[in-house]
Coordinates of C-alpha atoms in Angstrom, one line a residue:
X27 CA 0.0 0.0 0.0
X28 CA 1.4 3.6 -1.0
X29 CA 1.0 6.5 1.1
X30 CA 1.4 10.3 0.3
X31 CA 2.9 11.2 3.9
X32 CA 4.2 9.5 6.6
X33 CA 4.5 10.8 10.3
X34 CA 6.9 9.6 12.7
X35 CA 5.8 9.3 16.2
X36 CA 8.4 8.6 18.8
X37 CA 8.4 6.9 22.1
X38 CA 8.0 10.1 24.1
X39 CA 5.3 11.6 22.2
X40 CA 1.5 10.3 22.9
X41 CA -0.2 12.7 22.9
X42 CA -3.7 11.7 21.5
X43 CA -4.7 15.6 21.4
X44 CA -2.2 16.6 18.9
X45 CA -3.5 18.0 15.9
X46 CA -2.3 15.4 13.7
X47 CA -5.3 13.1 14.9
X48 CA -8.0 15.6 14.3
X49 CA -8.8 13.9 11.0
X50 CA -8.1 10.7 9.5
X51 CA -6.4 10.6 6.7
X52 CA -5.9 7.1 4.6
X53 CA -3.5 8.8 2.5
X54 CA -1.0 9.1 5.6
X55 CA 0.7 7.1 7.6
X56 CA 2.0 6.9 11.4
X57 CA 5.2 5.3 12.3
X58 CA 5.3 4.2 15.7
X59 CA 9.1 1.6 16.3
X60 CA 10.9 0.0 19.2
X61 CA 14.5 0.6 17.9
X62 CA 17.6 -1.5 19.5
X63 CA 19.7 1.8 19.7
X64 CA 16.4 3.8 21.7
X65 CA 16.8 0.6 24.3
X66 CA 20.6 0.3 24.6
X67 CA 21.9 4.2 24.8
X68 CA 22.2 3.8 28.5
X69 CA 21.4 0.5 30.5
X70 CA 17.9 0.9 31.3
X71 CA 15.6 0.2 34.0
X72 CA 13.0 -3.0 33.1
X73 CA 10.1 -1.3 33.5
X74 CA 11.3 1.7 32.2
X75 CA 12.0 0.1 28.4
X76 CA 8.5 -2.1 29.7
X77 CA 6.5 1.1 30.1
X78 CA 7.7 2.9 27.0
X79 CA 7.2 -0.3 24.2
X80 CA 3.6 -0.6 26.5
X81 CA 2.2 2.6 26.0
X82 CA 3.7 2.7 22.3
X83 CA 1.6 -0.6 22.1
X84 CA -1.2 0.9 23.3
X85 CA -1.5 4.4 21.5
X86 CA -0.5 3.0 17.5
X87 CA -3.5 0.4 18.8
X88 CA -6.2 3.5 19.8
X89 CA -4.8 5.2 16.6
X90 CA -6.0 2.6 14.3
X91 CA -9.2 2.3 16.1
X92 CA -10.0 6.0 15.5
X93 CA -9.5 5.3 11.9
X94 CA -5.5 6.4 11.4
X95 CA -3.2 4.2 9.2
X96 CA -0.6 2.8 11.9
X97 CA 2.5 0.8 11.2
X98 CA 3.4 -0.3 14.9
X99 CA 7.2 -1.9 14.4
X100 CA 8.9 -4.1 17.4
X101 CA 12.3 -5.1 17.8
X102 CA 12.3 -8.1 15.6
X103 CA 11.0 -5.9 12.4
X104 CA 13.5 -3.0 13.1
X105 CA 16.6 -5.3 13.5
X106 CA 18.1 -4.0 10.1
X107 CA 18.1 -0.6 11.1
X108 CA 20.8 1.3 13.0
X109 CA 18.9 4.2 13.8
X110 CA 15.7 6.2 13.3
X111 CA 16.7 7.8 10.4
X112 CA 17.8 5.1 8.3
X113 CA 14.2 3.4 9.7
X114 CA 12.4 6.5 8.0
X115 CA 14.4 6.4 4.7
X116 CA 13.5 2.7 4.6
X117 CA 9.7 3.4 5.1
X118 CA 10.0 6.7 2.8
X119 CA 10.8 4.9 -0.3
X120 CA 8.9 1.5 0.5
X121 CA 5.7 3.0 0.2
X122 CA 6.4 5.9 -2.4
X123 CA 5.8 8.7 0.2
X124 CA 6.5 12.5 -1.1
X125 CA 6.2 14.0 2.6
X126 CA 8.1 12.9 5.7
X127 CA 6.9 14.9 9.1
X128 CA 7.9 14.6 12.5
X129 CA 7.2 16.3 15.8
X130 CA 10.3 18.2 17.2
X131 CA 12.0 15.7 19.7
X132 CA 12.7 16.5 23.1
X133 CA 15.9 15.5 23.2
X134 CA 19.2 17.3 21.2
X135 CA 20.9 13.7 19.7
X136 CA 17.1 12.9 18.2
X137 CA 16.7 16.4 17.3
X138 CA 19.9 16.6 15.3
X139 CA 19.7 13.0 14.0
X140 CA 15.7 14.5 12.4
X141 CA 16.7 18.0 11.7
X142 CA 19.9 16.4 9.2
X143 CA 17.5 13.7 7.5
X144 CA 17.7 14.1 3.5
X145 CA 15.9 12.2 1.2
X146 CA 15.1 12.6 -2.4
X147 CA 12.3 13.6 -3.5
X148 CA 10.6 14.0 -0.4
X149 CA 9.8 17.5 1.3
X150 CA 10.3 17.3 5.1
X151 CA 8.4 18.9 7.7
X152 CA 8.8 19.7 11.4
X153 CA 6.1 20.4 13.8
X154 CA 5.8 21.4 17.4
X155 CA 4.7 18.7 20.2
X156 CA 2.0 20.8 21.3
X157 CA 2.9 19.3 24.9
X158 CA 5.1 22.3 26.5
X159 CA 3.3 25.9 28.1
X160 CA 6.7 27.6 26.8
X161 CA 6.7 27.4 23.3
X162 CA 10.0 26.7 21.5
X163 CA 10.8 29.9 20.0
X164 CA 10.8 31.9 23.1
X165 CA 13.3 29.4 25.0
X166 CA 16.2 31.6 23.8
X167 CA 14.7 35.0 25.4
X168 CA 14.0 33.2 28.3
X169 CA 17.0 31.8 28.7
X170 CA 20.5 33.3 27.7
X171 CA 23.2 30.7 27.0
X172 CA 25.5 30.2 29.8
X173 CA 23.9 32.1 32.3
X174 CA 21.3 32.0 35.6
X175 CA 18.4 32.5 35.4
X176 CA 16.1 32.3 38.7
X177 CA 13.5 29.7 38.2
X178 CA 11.4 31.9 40.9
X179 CA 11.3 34.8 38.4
X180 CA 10.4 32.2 35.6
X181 CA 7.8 30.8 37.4
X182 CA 6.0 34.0 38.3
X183 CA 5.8 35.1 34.8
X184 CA 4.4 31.8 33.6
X185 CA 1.9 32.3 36.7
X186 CA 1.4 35.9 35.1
X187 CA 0.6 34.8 31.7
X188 CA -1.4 31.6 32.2
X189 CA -3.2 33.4 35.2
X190 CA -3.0 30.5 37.3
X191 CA -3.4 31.4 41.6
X192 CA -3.7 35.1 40.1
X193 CA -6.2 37.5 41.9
X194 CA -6.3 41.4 40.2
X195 CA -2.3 40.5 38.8
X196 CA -1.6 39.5 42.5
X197 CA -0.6 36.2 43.3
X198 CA -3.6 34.6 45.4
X199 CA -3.2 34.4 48.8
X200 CA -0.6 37.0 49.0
X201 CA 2.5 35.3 48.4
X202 CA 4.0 33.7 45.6
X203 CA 5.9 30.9 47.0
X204 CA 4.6 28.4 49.9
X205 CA 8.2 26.6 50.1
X206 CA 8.9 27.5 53.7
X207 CA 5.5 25.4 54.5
X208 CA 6.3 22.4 53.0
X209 CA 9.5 20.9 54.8
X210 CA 8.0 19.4 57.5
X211 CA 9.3 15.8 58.6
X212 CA 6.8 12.9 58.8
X213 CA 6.4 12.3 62.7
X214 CA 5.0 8.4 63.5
X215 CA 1.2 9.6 63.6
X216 CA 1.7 11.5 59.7
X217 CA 3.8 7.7 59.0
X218 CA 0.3 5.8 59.8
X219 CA -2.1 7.7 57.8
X220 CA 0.3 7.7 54.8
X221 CA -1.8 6.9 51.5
X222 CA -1.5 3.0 49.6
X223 CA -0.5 4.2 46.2
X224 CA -2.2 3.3 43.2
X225 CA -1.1 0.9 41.2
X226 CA -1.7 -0.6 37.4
X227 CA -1.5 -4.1 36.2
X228 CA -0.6 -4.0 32.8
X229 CA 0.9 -7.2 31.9
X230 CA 4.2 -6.6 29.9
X231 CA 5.1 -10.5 29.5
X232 CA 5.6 -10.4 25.5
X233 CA 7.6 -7.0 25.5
X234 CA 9.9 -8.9 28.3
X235 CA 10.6 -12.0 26.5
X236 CA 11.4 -9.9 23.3
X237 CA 14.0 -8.2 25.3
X238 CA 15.2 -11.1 26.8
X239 CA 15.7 -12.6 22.9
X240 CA 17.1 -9.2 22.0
X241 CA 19.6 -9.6 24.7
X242 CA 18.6 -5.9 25.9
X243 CA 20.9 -5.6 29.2
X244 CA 18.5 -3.8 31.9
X245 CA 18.9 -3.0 36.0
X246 CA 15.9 -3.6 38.4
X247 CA 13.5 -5.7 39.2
X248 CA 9.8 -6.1 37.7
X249 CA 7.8 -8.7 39.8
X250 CA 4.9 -9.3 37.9
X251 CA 2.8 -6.7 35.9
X252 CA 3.7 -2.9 35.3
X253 CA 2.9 -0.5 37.9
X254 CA 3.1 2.3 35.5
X255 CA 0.0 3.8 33.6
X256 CA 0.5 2.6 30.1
X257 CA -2.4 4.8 28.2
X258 CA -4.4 7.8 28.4
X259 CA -7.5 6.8 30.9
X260 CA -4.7 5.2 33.5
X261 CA -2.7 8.2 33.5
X262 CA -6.5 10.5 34.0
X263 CA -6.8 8.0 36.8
X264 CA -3.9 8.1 38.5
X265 CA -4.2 11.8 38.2
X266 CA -7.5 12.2 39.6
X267 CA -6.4 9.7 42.9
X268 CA -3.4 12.3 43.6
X269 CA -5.8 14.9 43.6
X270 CA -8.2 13.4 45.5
X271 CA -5.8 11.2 48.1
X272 CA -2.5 12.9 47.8
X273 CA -2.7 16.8 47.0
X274 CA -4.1 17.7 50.6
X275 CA -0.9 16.7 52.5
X276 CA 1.5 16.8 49.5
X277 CA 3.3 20.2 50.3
X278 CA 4.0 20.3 53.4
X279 CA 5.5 16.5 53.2
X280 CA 7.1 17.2 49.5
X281 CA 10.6 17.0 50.8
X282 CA 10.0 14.6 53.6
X283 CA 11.6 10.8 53.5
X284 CA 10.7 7.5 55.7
X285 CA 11.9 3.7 55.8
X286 CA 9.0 3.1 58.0
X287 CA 6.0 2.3 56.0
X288 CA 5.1 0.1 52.8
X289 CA 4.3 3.6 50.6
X290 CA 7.8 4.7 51.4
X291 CA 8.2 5.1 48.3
X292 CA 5.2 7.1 47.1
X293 CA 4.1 9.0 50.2
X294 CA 2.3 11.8 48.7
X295 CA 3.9 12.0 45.6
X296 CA 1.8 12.3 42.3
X297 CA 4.0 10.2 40.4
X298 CA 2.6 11.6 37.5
X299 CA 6.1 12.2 35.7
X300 CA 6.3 9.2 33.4
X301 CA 2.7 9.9 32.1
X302 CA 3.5 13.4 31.4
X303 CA 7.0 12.7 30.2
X304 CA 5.5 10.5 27.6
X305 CA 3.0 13.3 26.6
X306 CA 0.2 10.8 27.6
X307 CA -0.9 14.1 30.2
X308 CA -0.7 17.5 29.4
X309 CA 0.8 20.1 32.1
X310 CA -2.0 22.5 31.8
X311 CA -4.5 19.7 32.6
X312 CA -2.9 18.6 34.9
X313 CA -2.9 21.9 36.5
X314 CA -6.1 22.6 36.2
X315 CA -7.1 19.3 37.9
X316 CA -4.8 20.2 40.5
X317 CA -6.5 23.9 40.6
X318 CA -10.3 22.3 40.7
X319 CA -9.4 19.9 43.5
X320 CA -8.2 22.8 45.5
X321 CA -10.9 25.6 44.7
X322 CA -13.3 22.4 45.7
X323 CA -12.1 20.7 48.5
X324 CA -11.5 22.5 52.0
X325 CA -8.8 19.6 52.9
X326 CA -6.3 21.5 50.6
X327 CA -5.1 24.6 51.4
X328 CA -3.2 26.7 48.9
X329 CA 0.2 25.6 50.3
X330 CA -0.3 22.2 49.0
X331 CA -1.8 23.5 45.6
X332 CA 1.0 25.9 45.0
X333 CA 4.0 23.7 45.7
X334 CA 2.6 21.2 43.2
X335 CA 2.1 23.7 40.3
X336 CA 5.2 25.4 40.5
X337 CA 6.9 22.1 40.0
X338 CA 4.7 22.0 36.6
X339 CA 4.5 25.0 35.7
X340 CA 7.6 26.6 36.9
X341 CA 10.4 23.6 37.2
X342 CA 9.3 21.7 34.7
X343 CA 9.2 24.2 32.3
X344 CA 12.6 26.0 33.6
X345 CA 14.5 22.9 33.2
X346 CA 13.3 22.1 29.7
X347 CA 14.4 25.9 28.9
X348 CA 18.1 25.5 30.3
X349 CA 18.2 21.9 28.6
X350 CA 18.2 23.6 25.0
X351 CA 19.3 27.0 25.5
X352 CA 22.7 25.6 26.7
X353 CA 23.2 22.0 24.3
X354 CA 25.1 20.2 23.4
X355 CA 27.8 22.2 25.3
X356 CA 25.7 21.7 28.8
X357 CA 26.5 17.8 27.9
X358 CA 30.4 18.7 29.0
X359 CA 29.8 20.4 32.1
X360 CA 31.9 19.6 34.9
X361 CA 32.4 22.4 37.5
X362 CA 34.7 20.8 40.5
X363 CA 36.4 18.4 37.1
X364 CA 34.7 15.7 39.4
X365 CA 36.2 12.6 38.1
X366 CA 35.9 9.5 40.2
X367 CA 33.8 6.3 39.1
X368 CA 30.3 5.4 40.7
X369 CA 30.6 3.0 43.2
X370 CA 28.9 -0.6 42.2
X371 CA 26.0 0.1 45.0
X372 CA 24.3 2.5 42.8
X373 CA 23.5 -0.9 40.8
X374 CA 22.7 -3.5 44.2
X375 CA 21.4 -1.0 46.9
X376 CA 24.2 -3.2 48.8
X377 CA 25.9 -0.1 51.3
X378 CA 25.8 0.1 54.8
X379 CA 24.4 4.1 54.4
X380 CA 21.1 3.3 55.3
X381 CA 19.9 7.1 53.6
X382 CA 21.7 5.2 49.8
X383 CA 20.4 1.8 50.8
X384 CA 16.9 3.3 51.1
X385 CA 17.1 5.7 47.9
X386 CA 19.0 3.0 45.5
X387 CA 17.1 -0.2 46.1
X388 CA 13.6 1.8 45.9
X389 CA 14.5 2.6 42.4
X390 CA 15.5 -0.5 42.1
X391 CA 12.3 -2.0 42.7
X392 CA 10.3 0.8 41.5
X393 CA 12.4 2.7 38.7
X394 CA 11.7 5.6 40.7
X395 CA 12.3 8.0 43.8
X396 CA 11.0 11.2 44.6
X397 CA 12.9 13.9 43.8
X398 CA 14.5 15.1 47.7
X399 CA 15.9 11.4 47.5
X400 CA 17.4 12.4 44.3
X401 CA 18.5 15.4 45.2
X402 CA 19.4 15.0 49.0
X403 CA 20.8 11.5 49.0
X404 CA 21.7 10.3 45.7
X405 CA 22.5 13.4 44.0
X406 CA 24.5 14.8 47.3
X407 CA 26.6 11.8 47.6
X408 CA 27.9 11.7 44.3
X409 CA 28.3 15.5 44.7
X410 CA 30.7 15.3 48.0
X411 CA 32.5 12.2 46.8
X412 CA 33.3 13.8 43.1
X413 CA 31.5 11.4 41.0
X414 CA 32.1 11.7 36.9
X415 CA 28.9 13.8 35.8
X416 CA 28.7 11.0 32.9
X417 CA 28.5 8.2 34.9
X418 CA 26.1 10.3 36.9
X419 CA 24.1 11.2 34.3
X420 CA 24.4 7.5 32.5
X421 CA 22.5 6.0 35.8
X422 CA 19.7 8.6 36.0
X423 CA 18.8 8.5 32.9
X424 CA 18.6 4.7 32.7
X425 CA 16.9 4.0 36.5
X426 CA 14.2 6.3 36.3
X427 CA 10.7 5.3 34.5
X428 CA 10.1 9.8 33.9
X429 CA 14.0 9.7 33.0
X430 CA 14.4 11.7 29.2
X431 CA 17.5 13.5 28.6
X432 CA 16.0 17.0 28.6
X433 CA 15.0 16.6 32.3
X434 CA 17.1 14.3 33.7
X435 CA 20.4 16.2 32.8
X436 CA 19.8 19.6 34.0
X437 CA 18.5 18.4 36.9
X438 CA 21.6 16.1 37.7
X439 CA 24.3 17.9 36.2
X440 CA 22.7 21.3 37.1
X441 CA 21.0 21.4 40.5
X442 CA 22.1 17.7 42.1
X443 CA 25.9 18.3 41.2
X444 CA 26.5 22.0 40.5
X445 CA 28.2 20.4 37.2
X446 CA 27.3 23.3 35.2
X447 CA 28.5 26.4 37.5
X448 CA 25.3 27.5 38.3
X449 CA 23.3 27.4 35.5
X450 CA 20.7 26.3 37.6
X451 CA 21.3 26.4 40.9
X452 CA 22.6 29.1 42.7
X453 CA 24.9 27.1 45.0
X454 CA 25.5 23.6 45.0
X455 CA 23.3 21.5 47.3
X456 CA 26.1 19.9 49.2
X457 CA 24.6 18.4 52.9
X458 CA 25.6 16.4 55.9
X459 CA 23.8 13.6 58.2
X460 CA 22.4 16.4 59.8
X461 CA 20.0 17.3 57.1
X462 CA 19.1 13.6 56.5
X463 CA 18.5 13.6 59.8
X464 CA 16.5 16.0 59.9
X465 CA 14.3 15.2 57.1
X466 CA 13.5 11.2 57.3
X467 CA 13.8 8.3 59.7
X468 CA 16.8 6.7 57.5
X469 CA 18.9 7.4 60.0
X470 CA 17.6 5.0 63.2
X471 CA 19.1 1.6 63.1
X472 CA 21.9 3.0 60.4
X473 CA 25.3 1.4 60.6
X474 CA 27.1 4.9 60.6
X475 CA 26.1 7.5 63.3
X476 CA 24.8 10.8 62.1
X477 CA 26.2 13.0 64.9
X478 CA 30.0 12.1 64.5
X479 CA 32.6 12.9 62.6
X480 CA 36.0 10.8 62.9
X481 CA 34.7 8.1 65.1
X482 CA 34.7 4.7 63.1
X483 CA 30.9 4.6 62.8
X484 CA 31.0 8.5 62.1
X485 CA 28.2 9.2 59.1
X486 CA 30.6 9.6 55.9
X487 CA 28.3 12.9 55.1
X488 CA 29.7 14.7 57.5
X489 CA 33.7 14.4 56.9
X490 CA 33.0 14.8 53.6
X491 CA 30.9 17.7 53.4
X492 CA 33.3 19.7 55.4
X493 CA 35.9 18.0 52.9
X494 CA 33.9 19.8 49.8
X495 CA 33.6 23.0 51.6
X496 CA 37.1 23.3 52.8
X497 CA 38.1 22.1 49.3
X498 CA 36.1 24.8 47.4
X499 CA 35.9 27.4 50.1
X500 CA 37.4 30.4 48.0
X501 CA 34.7 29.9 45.3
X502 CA 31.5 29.3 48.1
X503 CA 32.4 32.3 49.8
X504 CA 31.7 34.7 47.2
X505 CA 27.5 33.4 47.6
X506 CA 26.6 35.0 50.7
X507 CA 24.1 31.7 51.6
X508 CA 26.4 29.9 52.4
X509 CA 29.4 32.0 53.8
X510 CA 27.6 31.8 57.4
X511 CA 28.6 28.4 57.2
X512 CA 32.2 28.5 58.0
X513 CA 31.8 30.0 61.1
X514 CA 31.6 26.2 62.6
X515 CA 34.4 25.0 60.5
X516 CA 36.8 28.3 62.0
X517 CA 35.3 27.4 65.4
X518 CA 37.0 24.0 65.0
X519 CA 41.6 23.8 66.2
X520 CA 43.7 22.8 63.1
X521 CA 43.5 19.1 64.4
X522 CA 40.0 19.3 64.7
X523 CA 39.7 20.2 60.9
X524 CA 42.9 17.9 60.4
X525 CA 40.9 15.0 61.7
X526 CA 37.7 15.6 59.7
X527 CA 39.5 15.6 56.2
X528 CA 41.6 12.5 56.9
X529 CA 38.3 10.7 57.7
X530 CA 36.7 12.2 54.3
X531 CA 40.2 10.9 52.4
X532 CA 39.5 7.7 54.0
X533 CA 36.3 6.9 53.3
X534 CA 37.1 8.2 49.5
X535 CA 40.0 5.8 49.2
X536 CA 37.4 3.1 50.5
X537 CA 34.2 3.9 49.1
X538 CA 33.4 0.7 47.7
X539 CA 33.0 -0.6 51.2
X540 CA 30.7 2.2 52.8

């Protein structure tokens, strides 16, 4: 069968509203392939690659029943090709198209790899995604190469000109920002009443046996069916049980951490990212179901509303911005010339840092973590211990279910590991036990002791985070947050200080074995 135009869809773009599938056309064609390369760039998670191939299933299969010519391709019919273009040149000239379009990809290797496509005799078309609030053209106005831009100043503008929690071109309730609200710790009481999450059960066992003859190398665990939402209706659903069960205590527990119930994992959390990620959700409906549950239900108080929309409107959005205003370069970032490998836990959960052991072996089992545990633990350990950025970025990219390069990387090379120089963040978020303390229960039972320094059981956060700061104190002195900070440090004698860096040299020369 000849068509006149075919239309590449990739993995991360089903979005059933798009413009494309207004109409049916029998004249065009949708491309819709599991390619080896897409699975083997990184090492991913299992129910990452399951999830993606799922809900690619799934949307070229409600495609064709609203009438659209679909050509749905697995890994044993895309064997022969090396990459997505040579897959499109292939379909081009098998069926005699004259018109090759595609949506602009998220992410800079796909975009280039589509932007350089030639073939003869066929005129080729880009389109927008119709997913994102900022639209692509006004990313470079927005954000200037190579510099900061405050996400807080971002995110009021996108407030101002969606007029979302606006009253008379006042933020509602007075303030723009609820942060300060939402760092509370979960005490045993708030630990009983924590929400079951809710789960799908989408059975992946064909797309895991074709990996498994494919030989596609993944990390994790998948225990029976998919968790994830695989189509449009489970991600509405799993949307509309966040608002309903999560969104009243969300903010004030957004940063908050526990080992002490079975929805450690979840807790409040919308988990919403891989549905969005995959365009299955739109951020402004998302908001607005976010918005409705709060103008409707007394239980949630602007706090909680607020600090979930500004991580959609405002991060979300922000991070996408800095991702393409600063590629490929923002690829080759690497601040403090961090250079030391990632230690093998990251791919067992086997450490004896209870706060890693936690973090690690949920997204093990899960292919996610909230985004303090990848911030705070994670992303702060391989910060203090000078971890490659690459290898960094290599495992974030490939745990995580939500995990596309255009988020992932700013958010691991930028804000987790100050990579870029601050780009993003305006100091690098460099902690000790203390804070873990602070914010979870990982820290009871724990093999290390989060109030010592040099003992043998001292927590190896603290040595080292006095190591990083004594290490880069001309440079963190200049950002009047954290200057206040070496007042402890000067209180300390030279052998004081002495002691604390020899433990941190230590436990870097041994940090297999932590």
């Amino acid at each position: 069968m000849t068509f006149n135009t075919i239309r590449l869809i990739l993995g991360d773009q089903l979005n059933m509203r798009h413009s494309w599938f207004k109409e049916s056309d029998k004249s065009v064609l949708y491309l819709i392939a599991e390619l080896h390369p897409e699975a083997t760039y990184v090492k991913h998670h299992i129910q990452k690659v399951c999830a993606f191939f799922a809900a690619m299933q799934v949307f070229a299969h409600d495609l064709q029943q609203d009438g659209h010519e679909v050509l749905h391709l697995n890994l044993d019919q895309t064997l022969a090709f090396s990459d997505v273009s040579q897959l499109v040149r292939h379909y081009v000239k098998e069926s005699g198209a004259t018109v090759f379009e595609y949506q602009r990809p998220d992410e800079f290797r796909l975009a280039t790899l589509l932007d350089e496509i030639e073939i003869q005799g066929c005129r080729i078309q880009r389109t927008e995604s119709e997913h994102f609030l900022l639209p692509f053209e006004q990313i470079e106005q927005h954000f200037p190469q190579g510099k900061h831009i405050m996400m807080e100043h971002f995110y009021r503008k996108m407030r101002k000109n969606f007029s979302i929690l606006m009253e008379d071109g006042k933020p509602k309730g007075g303030k723009w920002n609820y942060d300060a609200n939402n760092r509370n710790k979960l005490k045993i009481a708030d630990i009983e009443r924590l929400p079951t999450p809710l789960l799908f059960g989408n059975d992946v066992t064909e797309i895991r046996a074709t990996l498994e003859r494919h030989n596609i190398s993944t990390i994790g665990q998948l225990e029976g069916a998919l968790l994830w939402p695989v189509n449009r209706n489970q991600s509405l659903t799993l949307l509309a049980h966040f608002c309903s069960v999560c969104l009243p205590n969300f903010g004030r527990f957004q940063d908050a951490m526990t080992q002490a119930h079975a929805s450690k994992w979840s807790l409040y959390h919308s988990r919403l990212s891989f549905a969005l990620n995959s365009k299955m959700l739109h951020p402004l409906e998302v908001i607005d179901s976010a918005l409705s549950a709060y103008e409707s239900n007394p239980d949630i108080d602007i706090s909680q509303a607020e600090g979930f929309i500004r991580q959609i409107l405002g991060w979300r959005e922000y991070i996408r911005g800095v991702y393409w205003a600063n590629m490929p370069d923002y690829a080759e970032y690497n601040h403090f010339d961090a250079k030391r490998h990632l230690p093998e836990y990251f791919w067992s959960g086997e450490t004896k840092m209870a706060c890693m052991k936690e973090a690690i072996g949920q997204s093990l089992d899960f292919a996610y973590a909230h985004h303090i545990q990848r911030l705070m633990v994670t992303g702060n350990f391989c910060l203090l211990t000078e971890i490659d950025p690459a290898q960094v970025d290599e495992w974030y990219l490939g745990i995580y279910v939500d995990a596309i390069e255009w988020v992932e990387m700013p958010n691991t090379r930028g804000m987790a590991l100050f990579a870029d120089g601050g780009i993003v963040g305006t100091k690098p978020y460099a902690a000790s036990g203390s804070y873990i303390n602070r914010m979870s229960d990982y820290c009871k039972g724990c093999h290390y002791n989060h109030s010592k320094k040099t003992q043998d059981d001292a927590c190896p956060l603290n040595s080292l985070f006095w190591r990083f700061m004594h290490k880069h104190r001309e440079m963190l002195t200049q950002n009047p947050r954290i200057g206040v900070i070496y007042r402890s440090w000067d209180n300390l004698d030279e052998q004081a200080q002495s002691e604390i860096l020899q433990k941190a040299e230590y436990y870097l020369a041994h940090i297999e074995a932590l």
